Short mmCIF file of C-alpha atoms in Angstrom, two decimals:
data_model
loop_
_atom_site.label_atom_id
_atom_site.label_comp_id
_atom_site.label_asym_id
_atom_site.label_seq_id
_atom_site.Cartn_x
_atom_site.Cartn_y
_atom_site.Cartn_z
CA MET A 571 0.00 0.00 0.00
CA SER A 572 1.39 3.43 -0.95
CA LEU A 573 1.86 6.26 1.51
CA ARG A 574 -0.99 8.29 0.02
CA GLU A 575 -3.35 5.28 0.12
CA ARG A 576 -2.46 4.75 3.77
CA LEU A 577 -3.04 8.45 4.45
CA LYS A 578 -6.49 8.31 2.86
CA GLU A 579 -7.26 5.27 4.96
CA LEU A 580 -6.43 7.34 8.07
CA GLY A 581 -8.67 10.22 6.96
CA TRP A 582 -6.03 12.46 5.37
CA ASP A 583 -7.56 15.55 3.78
CA GLY A 584 -4.96 16.08 1.05
CA LYS A 585 -2.85 18.70 2.82
CA ALA A 586 0.92 18.81 2.42
CA LEU A 587 1.42 19.12 6.20
CA LEU A 588 0.84 16.39 8.76
CA THR A 589 0.71 16.51 12.54
CA PRO A 590 3.33 14.55 14.48
CA ASN A 591 0.53 12.24 15.68
CA GLN A 592 -0.53 11.52 12.08
CA VAL A 593 3.07 10.70 11.16
CA ALA A 594 3.41 8.44 14.21
CA ALA A 595 0.23 6.58 13.18
CA LEU A 596 1.48 6.21 9.59
CA LEU A 597 4.86 4.89 10.66
CA GLU A 598 3.29 2.82 13.42
CA VAL A 599 5.68 4.25 16.02
CA GLY A 600 5.28 6.45 19.08
CA ARG A 601 5.47 10.21 19.00
CA PRO A 602 8.96 10.21 20.62
CA ALA A 603 10.28 8.33 17.57
CA VAL A 604 8.83 11.01 15.28
CA GLU A 605 10.38 13.74 17.42
CA ASP A 606 13.73 11.95 17.15
CA LEU A 607 13.43 11.87 13.34
CA THR A 608 12.75 15.62 13.29
CA ARG A 609 15.67 16.35 15.65
CA ARG A 610 17.98 14.37 13.37
CA GLY A 611 16.77 16.36 10.36
CA LEU A 612 15.18 13.38 8.63
CA LEU A 613 11.73 15.01 8.72
CA ARG A 614 11.20 18.72 8.04
CA VAL A 615 9.07 20.65 10.50
CA VAL A 616 6.97 23.73 9.79
CA ARG A 617 5.85 25.75 12.79
CA MET A 618 2.63 27.75 12.76
CA GLY A 619 2.16 29.55 16.00
CA LYS A 620 2.51 26.98 18.75
CA LYS A 621 1.75 24.01 16.47
CA SER A 622 4.28 21.92 14.56
CA TYR A 623 3.63 20.10 11.32
CA ILE A 624 5.74 17.72 9.27
CA THR A 625 5.94 18.13 5.51
CA LEU A 626 4.52 15.30 3.46
CA ALA A 627 7.47 15.67 1.06
CA SER A 628 10.01 14.96 3.80
CA LEU A 629 8.01 11.92 4.93
CA GLU A 630 7.96 10.62 1.35
CA GLU A 631 11.74 11.19 1.08
CA LEU A 632 12.31 9.28 4.30
CA LEU A 633 10.17 6.35 3.23
CA GLU A 634 11.64 6.22 -0.27
CA GLY A 635 15.17 6.23 1.10
CA ALA A 636 16.08 9.47 -0.64
CA VAL A 637 18.90 11.63 0.66
CA PRO A 638 17.27 14.19 2.97
CA ARG A 639 17.35 17.70 1.53
CA ARG A 640 19.50 19.11 4.34
CA ARG A 641 22.06 16.38 3.77
CA ALA A 642 22.08 16.99 0.01
CA VAL A 643 22.61 20.73 0.54
CA TRP A 644 25.39 20.08 3.05
CA LEU A 645 27.12 17.68 0.63
CA THR A 646 26.80 20.19 -2.21
CA LEU A 647 28.36 22.96 -0.15
CA ARG A 648 31.20 20.69 1.05
CA LEU A 649 32.00 19.63 -2.53
CA LEU A 650 32.02 23.22 -3.76
CA GLU A 651 34.26 24.18 -0.83
CA ARG A 652 36.71 21.41 -1.76
CA LEU A 653 36.79 22.79 -5.30
CA GLY A 654 37.71 26.17 -3.86
CA ALA A 655 34.41 27.67 -4.95
CA ARG A 656 32.84 30.38 -2.89
CA VAL A 657 29.05 30.12 -2.67
CA GLU A 658 27.20 33.41 -2.33
CA LEU A 659 23.62 33.41 -1.10
CA ALA A 660 21.37 36.42 -1.64
CA THR A 661 17.72 37.20 -1.15
CA HIS A 662 15.44 38.63 -3.81
CA PRO A 663 11.69 39.34 -3.85
CA GLY A 664 10.87 35.81 -5.06
CA GLY A 665 13.17 33.92 -2.69
CA TYR A 666 16.91 33.17 -2.74
CA THR A 667 19.77 33.01 -5.23
CA ALA A 668 22.92 30.92 -4.77
CA ARG A 669 25.93 31.74 -6.98
CA ALA A 670 29.24 29.95 -7.54
CA LEU A 671 31.64 29.29 -10.41
CA GLY A 672 29.77 31.66 -12.72
CA GLU A 673 26.43 29.90 -12.34
CA GLU A 674 23.39 30.62 -10.21
CA GLY A 675 20.39 28.79 -8.87
CA ARG A 676 17.14 30.22 -7.55
CA GLY A 677 14.64 28.86 -5.08
CA LEU A 678 12.01 29.77 -2.53
CA THR A 679 14.31 28.64 0.29
CA PRO A 680 18.10 28.76 0.67
CA GLU A 681 18.15 24.96 0.34
CA GLU A 682 16.24 25.06 -2.96
CA ALA A 683 18.61 27.74 -4.29
CA VAL A 684 21.72 25.67 -3.44
CA LEU A 685 20.23 22.53 -5.00
CA ALA A 686 19.24 24.49 -8.13
CA LEU A 687 22.84 25.77 -8.30
CA ALA A 688 24.10 22.18 -8.03
CA ASP A 689 21.79 21.17 -10.89
CA ARG A 690 23.11 24.04 -13.03
CA LEU A 691 26.73 23.15 -12.28
CA ALA A 692 26.11 19.45 -13.01
CA GLY A 693 24.47 20.40 -16.31
CA GLU A 694 27.44 22.59 -17.19
CA VAL A 695 29.84 19.70 -16.57
CA GLU A 696 27.73 17.39 -18.75
CA ARG A 697 27.65 19.93 -21.59
CA GLU A 698 31.44 20.39 -21.48
CA GLY A 699 32.06 16.67 -20.98
CA GLY A 700 34.55 17.22 -18.21
CA ASP A 701 35.21 18.26 -14.66
CA LEU A 702 34.46 21.47 -12.82
#
């Protein structure tokens, strides 16, 4: 059974944010286990007032075994640092821009901007058929 089918079975209303209790029920674990996953950065939390919600996207990433976004961003920055590249992050009215090695990536969050930059740099390497 897919995650979305299981969610519908539990009365999910189609929103992209889940309560920690909903995530615990889906994973069939206690709430402390969910809190541990959020502390370790494996589930992204959005806070609205005093309430916390977990993004459906981060839950899907966790269940699919994908590299968590934070980890991917960290790896990208470490690789660019090893190449001697300086990453500049700037804000603009629509979000963030990350620049390095003559390329730039844009996103709504700093993480999205860095990952977009990594995509641009990877595409540049493929076009040139070589290394950075």
